Every structure is written in C-alpha cells, then in structure tokens.
CSV table of C-alpha atoms in Angstrom, one decimal:
chain,number,residue,atom,x,y,z
A,1,MET,CA,67.1,4.9,-15.3
A,2,GLU,CA,69.5,2.5,-12.8
A,3,LEU,CA,68.3,-0.4,-10.5
A,4,ASN,CA,71.0,-1.1,-7.1
A,5,VAL,CA,70.4,-4.4,-5.8
A,6,CYS,CA,71.3,-7.0,-3.1
A,7,TRP,CA,71.7,-10.1,-3.1
A,8,MET,CA,71.9,-11.0,0.2
A,9,TYR,CA,73.5,-14.6,1.4
A,10,HIS,CA,73.6,-15.2,-2.1
A,11,ASP,CA,77.0,-17.8,-0.7
A,12,ILE,CA,74.5,-19.0,1.9
A,13,MET,CA,71.4,-19.4,-0.1
A,14,ASP,CA,71.5,-20.6,-4.2
A,15,LEU,CA,69.5,-23.6,-3.4
A,16,TYR,CA,68.3,-24.9,-6.9
A,17,GLY,CA,70.9,-22.5,-8.4
A,18,ASP,CA,68.8,-19.8,-8.0
A,19,LYS,CA,72.0,-16.9,-8.4
A,20,GLY,CA,70.2,-17.5,-12.3
A,21,ASN,CA,67.5,-14.7,-11.1
A,22,MET,CA,70.4,-12.6,-10.3
A,23,MET,CA,72.1,-13.9,-14.0
A,24,VAL,CA,68.3,-12.8,-15.7
A,25,LEU,CA,67.6,-9.8,-14.0
A,26,LYS,CA,70.9,-8.1,-14.3
A,27,LYS,CA,70.1,-9.2,-19.3
A,28,ARG,CA,66.5,-7.8,-18.7
A,29,CYS,CA,67.1,-4.4,-17.5
A,30,LEU,CA,70.6,-3.7,-19.9
A,31,ASP,CA,68.7,-5.5,-22.6
A,32,ARG,CA,66.8,-1.6,-21.8
A,33,GLY,CA,70.1,0.1,-21.2
A,34,ILE,CA,69.1,0.2,-17.1
A,35,GLN,CA,72.0,0.9,-15.5
A,36,ILE,CA,72.2,-2.1,-12.4
A,37,LYS,CA,74.3,-2.6,-9.9
A,38,ILE,CA,74.9,-6.1,-7.7
A,39,ASP,CA,76.2,-5.9,-4.6
A,40,THR,CA,76.2,-9.2,-2.4
A,41,LEU,CA,75.8,-9.3,1.5
A,42,SER,CA,77.0,-12.1,3.9
A,43,ILE,CA,77.3,-12.5,7.5
A,44,LYS,CA,78.4,-9.5,9.3
A,45,ASP,CA,79.0,-7.6,6.2
A,46,GLU,CA,78.0,-3.8,6.8
A,47,CYS,CA,75.8,-2.6,4.3
A,48,ASP,CA,72.1,-0.2,5.5
A,49,LEU,CA,69.9,-1.9,2.8
A,50,SER,CA,67.4,0.1,3.0
A,51,THR,CA,69.9,2.0,-0.2
A,52,TYR,CA,68.8,-0.1,-2.4
A,53,ASP,CA,66.0,-1.2,-4.8
A,54,LEU,CA,65.1,-4.3,-4.4
A,55,LEU,CA,66.3,-6.9,-2.0
A,56,PHE,CA,66.9,-11.1,-3.1
A,57,LEU,CA,67.4,-12.9,-0.2
A,58,GLY,CA,67.4,-17.6,-2.1
A,59,GLY,CA,67.0,-21.1,-1.0
A,60,GLY,CA,68.5,-22.2,1.2
A,61,ALA,CA,68.1,-25.9,3.4
A,62,ASP,CA,67.7,-26.4,7.1
A,63,LYS,CA,71.8,-26.1,7.8
A,64,GLU,CA,72.1,-23.0,5.6
A,65,GLN,CA,69.1,-20.7,7.8
A,66,LYS,CA,70.4,-21.4,11.4
A,67,MET,CA,73.4,-20.5,9.5
A,68,LEU,CA,72.3,-16.9,9.4
A,69,ILE,CA,69.6,-16.7,11.1
A,70,ASP,CA,71.4,-14.3,13.7
A,71,ASP,CA,72.6,-12.6,10.9
A,72,LEU,CA,69.6,-11.8,9.8
A,73,LEU,CA,67.4,-11.0,13.2
A,74,SER,CA,70.1,-8.7,13.8
A,75,ARG,CA,68.8,-6.7,11.0
A,76,LYS,CA,65.7,-6.6,11.5
A,77,GLU,CA,64.9,-2.7,12.2
A,78,ASN,CA,67.2,-2.1,9.5
A,79,ILE,CA,65.8,-4.4,7.0
A,80,ALA,CA,62.4,-2.7,7.7
A,81,LYS,CA,63.1,0.4,7.7
A,82,ALA,CA,64.4,-0.5,4.0
A,83,MET,CA,60.3,-1.4,3.2
A,84,ASN,CA,59.7,2.2,4.5
A,85,GLU,CA,61.2,3.6,2.3
A,86,ASN,CA,60.2,1.7,-0.9
A,87,THR,CA,62.4,-1.2,-1.3
A,88,PHE,CA,61.5,-4.2,-3.6
A,89,ILE,CA,61.2,-7.1,-1.1
A,90,LEU,CA,62.3,-10.5,-3.5
A,91,LEU,CA,61.6,-14.4,-2.1
A,92,ILE,CA,62.7,-17.7,-2.5
A,93,CYS,CA,61.9,-20.5,-0.3
A,94,GLY,CA,64.3,-20.3,2.5
A,95,GLY,CA,64.5,-16.8,2.9
A,96,TYR,CA,60.5,-16.9,2.4
A,97,GLN,CA,60.0,-18.4,5.2
A,98,LEU,CA,62.2,-17.0,7.2
A,99,PHE,CA,60.1,-13.3,6.8
A,100,GLY,CA,57.4,-15.0,9.0
A,101,GLN,CA,56.7,-16.4,13.1
A,102,TYR,CA,59.2,-19.1,12.4
A,103,TYR,CA,60.3,-22.7,10.8
A,104,ILE,CA,59.6,-25.7,12.4
A,105,SER,CA,63.6,-28.0,10.1
A,106,ALA,CA,62.8,-31.7,9.9
A,107,ASP,CA,64.9,-31.8,13.4
A,108,ASN,CA,61.7,-30.3,14.9
A,109,GLU,CA,64.4,-27.7,16.3
A,110,LYS,CA,62.4,-24.0,16.3
A,111,ILE,CA,64.2,-21.0,13.8
A,112,GLU,CA,62.4,-17.8,14.9
A,113,GLY,CA,61.6,-15.7,11.6
A,114,LEU,CA,61.6,-11.7,11.1
A,115,LYS,CA,57.9,-11.7,12.2
A,116,PHE,CA,57.9,-9.0,9.4
A,117,PHE,CA,54.5,-11.3,8.6
A,118,ASP,CA,51.9,-13.4,9.6
A,119,TYR,CA,53.1,-16.3,7.9
A,120,TYR,CA,54.7,-19.5,9.6
A,121,THR,CA,55.9,-22.6,8.4
A,122,GLU,CA,56.1,-26.6,10.4
A,123,THR,CA,57.3,-29.4,9.1
A,124,GLY,CA,56.3,-32.4,7.2
A,125,SER,CA,55.1,-34.9,9.1
A,126,ASN,CA,57.4,-38.0,8.3
A,127,GLY,CA,59.7,-36.7,6.3
A,128,THR,CA,57.3,-36.1,4.0
A,129,ARG,CA,58.0,-33.0,0.4
A,130,CYS,CA,56.0,-30.9,-1.5
A,131,ILE,CA,58.4,-32.1,-4.8
A,132,GLY,CA,57.8,-31.7,-8.6
A,133,ASN,CA,57.2,-28.4,-11.3
A,134,ILE,CA,54.1,-26.2,-9.9
A,135,ALA,CA,51.7,-23.9,-11.9
A,136,ILE,CA,49.9,-21.6,-10.3
A,137,GLU,CA,47.8,-18.3,-11.8
A,138,CYS,CA,48.4,-15.0,-9.7
A,139,ASP,CA,47.7,-11.3,-10.1
A,140,LEU,CA,50.0,-8.8,-9.9
A,141,ASP,CA,48.6,-5.9,-9.3
A,142,GLY,CA,46.0,-6.4,-12.0
A,143,ASN,CA,48.6,-7.6,-14.3
A,144,LYS,CA,46.5,-12.3,-14.4
A,145,ILE,CA,49.9,-14.0,-15.3
A,146,THR,CA,50.6,-17.9,-15.2
A,147,ALA,CA,53.7,-17.7,-13.9
A,148,VAL,CA,56.2,-22.4,-13.8
A,149,GLY,CA,59.0,-23.6,-11.4
A,150,PHE,CA,59.9,-26.6,-9.7
A,151,GLU,CA,59.1,-26.8,-5.9
A,152,ASN,CA,61.2,-29.2,-3.4
A,153,HIS,CA,60.7,-27.9,0.2
A,154,GLY,CA,59.4,-30.2,3.2
A,155,GLY,CA,58.2,-26.9,5.5
A,156,GLN,CA,53.7,-26.3,5.2
A,157,THR,CA,53.5,-22.9,5.2
A,158,CYS,CA,50.1,-21.9,6.6
A,159,ASN,CA,48.1,-18.9,7.9
A,160,VAL,CA,48.9,-17.3,4.6
A,161,LYS,CA,46.4,-13.7,4.1
A,162,ALA,CA,47.7,-12.8,1.2
A,163,PRO,CA,49.0,-15.2,-1.5
A,164,LEU,CA,50.6,-15.6,-4.5
A,165,GLY,CA,48.5,-17.5,-7.3
A,166,HIS,CA,46.1,-20.7,-7.6
A,167,VAL,CA,48.3,-23.3,-7.5
A,168,LEU,CA,46.6,-25.6,-11.1
A,169,HIS,CA,49.7,-27.9,-10.7
A,170,GLY,CA,51.2,-29.4,-7.8
A,171,TYR,CA,51.1,-28.8,-4.1
A,172,GLY,CA,52.5,-24.6,-3.3
A,173,ASN,CA,52.7,-22.9,0.4
A,174,SER,CA,51.6,-26.8,1.6
A,175,PHE,CA,50.0,-30.4,0.0
A,176,GLU,CA,46.2,-29.3,0.7
A,177,GLY,CA,45.6,-25.7,-0.1
A,178,LYS,CA,46.5,-24.6,-3.5
A,179,GLN,CA,47.6,-21.6,-2.7
A,180,GLU,CA,51.6,-20.4,-3.5
A,181,GLY,CA,53.9,-18.2,-2.0
A,182,PHE,CA,53.1,-14.9,-0.7
A,183,TYR,CA,52.3,-10.7,-2.4
A,184,ASN,CA,51.8,-8.0,-0.6
A,185,GLY,CA,52.3,-4.7,-2.8
A,186,GLN,CA,55.8,-4.5,-1.5
A,187,VAL,CA,57.3,-8.7,-1.3
A,188,LEU,CA,56.8,-11.7,-3.8
A,189,ALA,CA,57.5,-14.3,-2.8
A,190,THR,CA,57.4,-18.5,-3.2
A,191,TYR,CA,58.8,-21.6,-2.8
A,192,MET,CA,59.3,-21.6,-6.9
A,193,HIS,CA,62.5,-22.9,-7.8
A,194,GLY,CA,63.4,-23.7,-11.5
A,195,PRO,CA,65.2,-20.4,-11.3
A,196,LEU,CA,61.8,-18.4,-11.1
A,197,LEU,CA,62.9,-14.5,-13.1
A,198,PRO,CA,64.6,-17.6,-16.2
A,199,LYS,CA,61.7,-19.4,-17.1
A,200,ASN,CA,58.7,-16.6,-16.2
A,201,PRO,CA,59.5,-13.5,-18.2
A,202,GLU,CA,56.4,-11.5,-17.2
A,203,ILE,CA,57.7,-11.6,-13.5
A,204,THR,CA,61.3,-11.0,-13.8
A,205,ASP,CA,59.6,-7.7,-15.1
A,206,PHE,CA,57.2,-7.0,-13.0
A,207,VAL,CA,60.0,-7.4,-9.6
A,208,ILE,CA,61.7,-4.4,-12.0
A,209,TYR,CA,59.0,-2.5,-12.8
A,210,LYS,CA,58.7,-2.4,-9.0
A,211,ALA,CA,62.6,-2.2,-7.4
A,212,LEU,CA,62.6,0.9,-10.3
A,213,LYS,CA,59.0,2.5,-8.7
A,214,LYS,CA,61.3,4.0,-5.9
A,215,ARG,CA,62.8,6.8,-7.7
A,216,ASN,CA,60.9,7.4,-10.1
A,217,PRO,CA,56.9,6.2,-9.2
A,218,ASP,CA,55.4,7.5,-11.8
A,219,ILE,CA,56.7,4.6,-14.0
A,220,ALA,CA,54.0,2.0,-15.1
A,221,LEU,CA,55.1,-1.6,-16.3
A,222,GLN,CA,53.9,0.0,-20.1
A,223,ASP,CA,56.5,1.8,-19.7
A,224,LEU,CA,59.8,-0.9,-20.0
A,225,ALA,CA,60.6,-1.7,-22.9
A,226,PRO,CA,59.2,-5.0,-24.0
A,227,LEU,CA,61.8,-8.3,-25.2
A,228,ASP,CA,61.7,-11.0,-27.4
A,229,ASP,CA,60.5,-14.0,-25.2
A,230,THR,CA,59.0,-16.5,-27.6
A,231,LEU,CA,61.7,-18.6,-26.7
A,232,GLU,CA,59.9,-18.1,-22.8
A,233,HIS,CA,56.8,-18.4,-23.8
A,234,GLN,CA,57.7,-21.9,-26.3
A,235,ALA,CA,59.0,-23.4,-23.1
A,236,LYS,CA,56.7,-22.6,-20.0
A,237,ASP,CA,53.7,-23.4,-22.8
A,238,TYR,CA,55.7,-26.5,-23.0
A,239,MET,CA,54.9,-27.3,-19.6
A,240,LEU,CA,52.3,-26.3,-18.3
A,241,LYS,CA,51.2,-28.9,-21.6
A,242,ARG,CA,53.0,-32.1,-20.3
A,243,LEU,CA,52.0,-31.0,-16.5
A,244,SER,CA,48.5,-30.8,-17.8
A,245,SER,CA,48.7,-34.6,-19.8
A,246,LYS,CA,49.0,-36.2,-15.9
C-alpha cells in the first residue's frame, strides 16, 4: 500500500512545530511497510489536490493566515473535489479556522473562510487567549480515546455541530464550551498542537487508516500492524496525572 499526502502551505503554516505531525506520520507508515510520499504546496503552486489521499494544513498566526487566504480561496473548488473523492483532511488551529465561515483577527479584521462548514471564529475579548495543556475525550468512528496536546489561540470557534471531543482539562474551541475541534468522518480539525500526532499515536494511526481508505475501501483500522507505543503512552499518562492534580 502507499499513501500520498499534500502538506499545504508548509512554509507558512507551521506554528509550534506542526511539521512534527508529518514526521511522525511518515515514520509510522514506513515502520509498517506503507510507502508514503509527502508533497508540499505553497502560494501559486499548481496542484490537483483531489489526487491525494490526505491533505494537511497546520497552524499559523493572523499574519500567516492573511498571507495565504487569497490563494486558499482560489483552491476552494479543487478542495471540494478532493473531499467529494474521499480525500481525508487534517487541520490544526489556523487551518481549522479557515475551513469555516470566517475568522475575526486580533485587530478585528474579518477573514472570510472557505465556508465548507457552519462554524465561525470570533476573537477573544481584550486579547484573552486559551493557553495551556489540554486533554479531551473523543470518539473516532467508535474508537474512544483520550487525546492530549497544547493550545494557544485567541480565536473562539462557535457553532461547531460535530466536535472532535469533550474537554477534560483546558479550554478547547472556546472558553466555556467544553468542546474541542471538529470531526465529521472526513475532516479532523483541532486546536491541539504539541504537535498533535507525536503525542497521540492512536490519532496518527486513525489518520493513516482514513487516508488509506480512499484507494483501499475495504481496509480496517485493525489491519494496521501494531507498533510499540510504550513510551508514548507513558508520556500521555504522566501528562494526564499532572493535569488531574491541578
């Protein structure tokens, strides 16, 4: 099997080391004998996104989102085509926000999103931000896991009808909502940096599985060969204990 990935705006949207997500994705594929190719896409690059199994868009601050928004909007039809052809999509922070209706920046400028989903993002009042370690309980197509990460966002994302998970510790989409991220079966979006995938091998494997399904519709999550995640689970358990003790 092989996996073809497009890392969108790799040179702009890489806040808090989101490139670690691609490093871990590649390693866990190769450890299983899955051939993986990761292409990058920047502003004005010609590319048919519908040919990929997985699209990844990481996080960025207001400046970075404004830099790429015109180019991203110009690709809306092609992204819709990719989704219609069962490409899986992983979005972190700013990438998450830009797939919604709009994003209000810290200086109150309205950045129009791709409008694929009903959620929208306002800015925190008086510069307030959701900052710190976070743990959530999520259900990935019947696979219930606890995920951990780090959040640092002023944006308050509202009207999320299909949250990724319930917040155990931290903030999530907004200060009071106790919901985090978005997941609709094809798009997994979250505010969790850390980066997300090194801290959560179960999510990494789930993303691999969902992406492989585009060209291997009969594959099951259980078909992925198990890897030794002892150290990752120990690190997660330690973080959860620290969060629970606060």
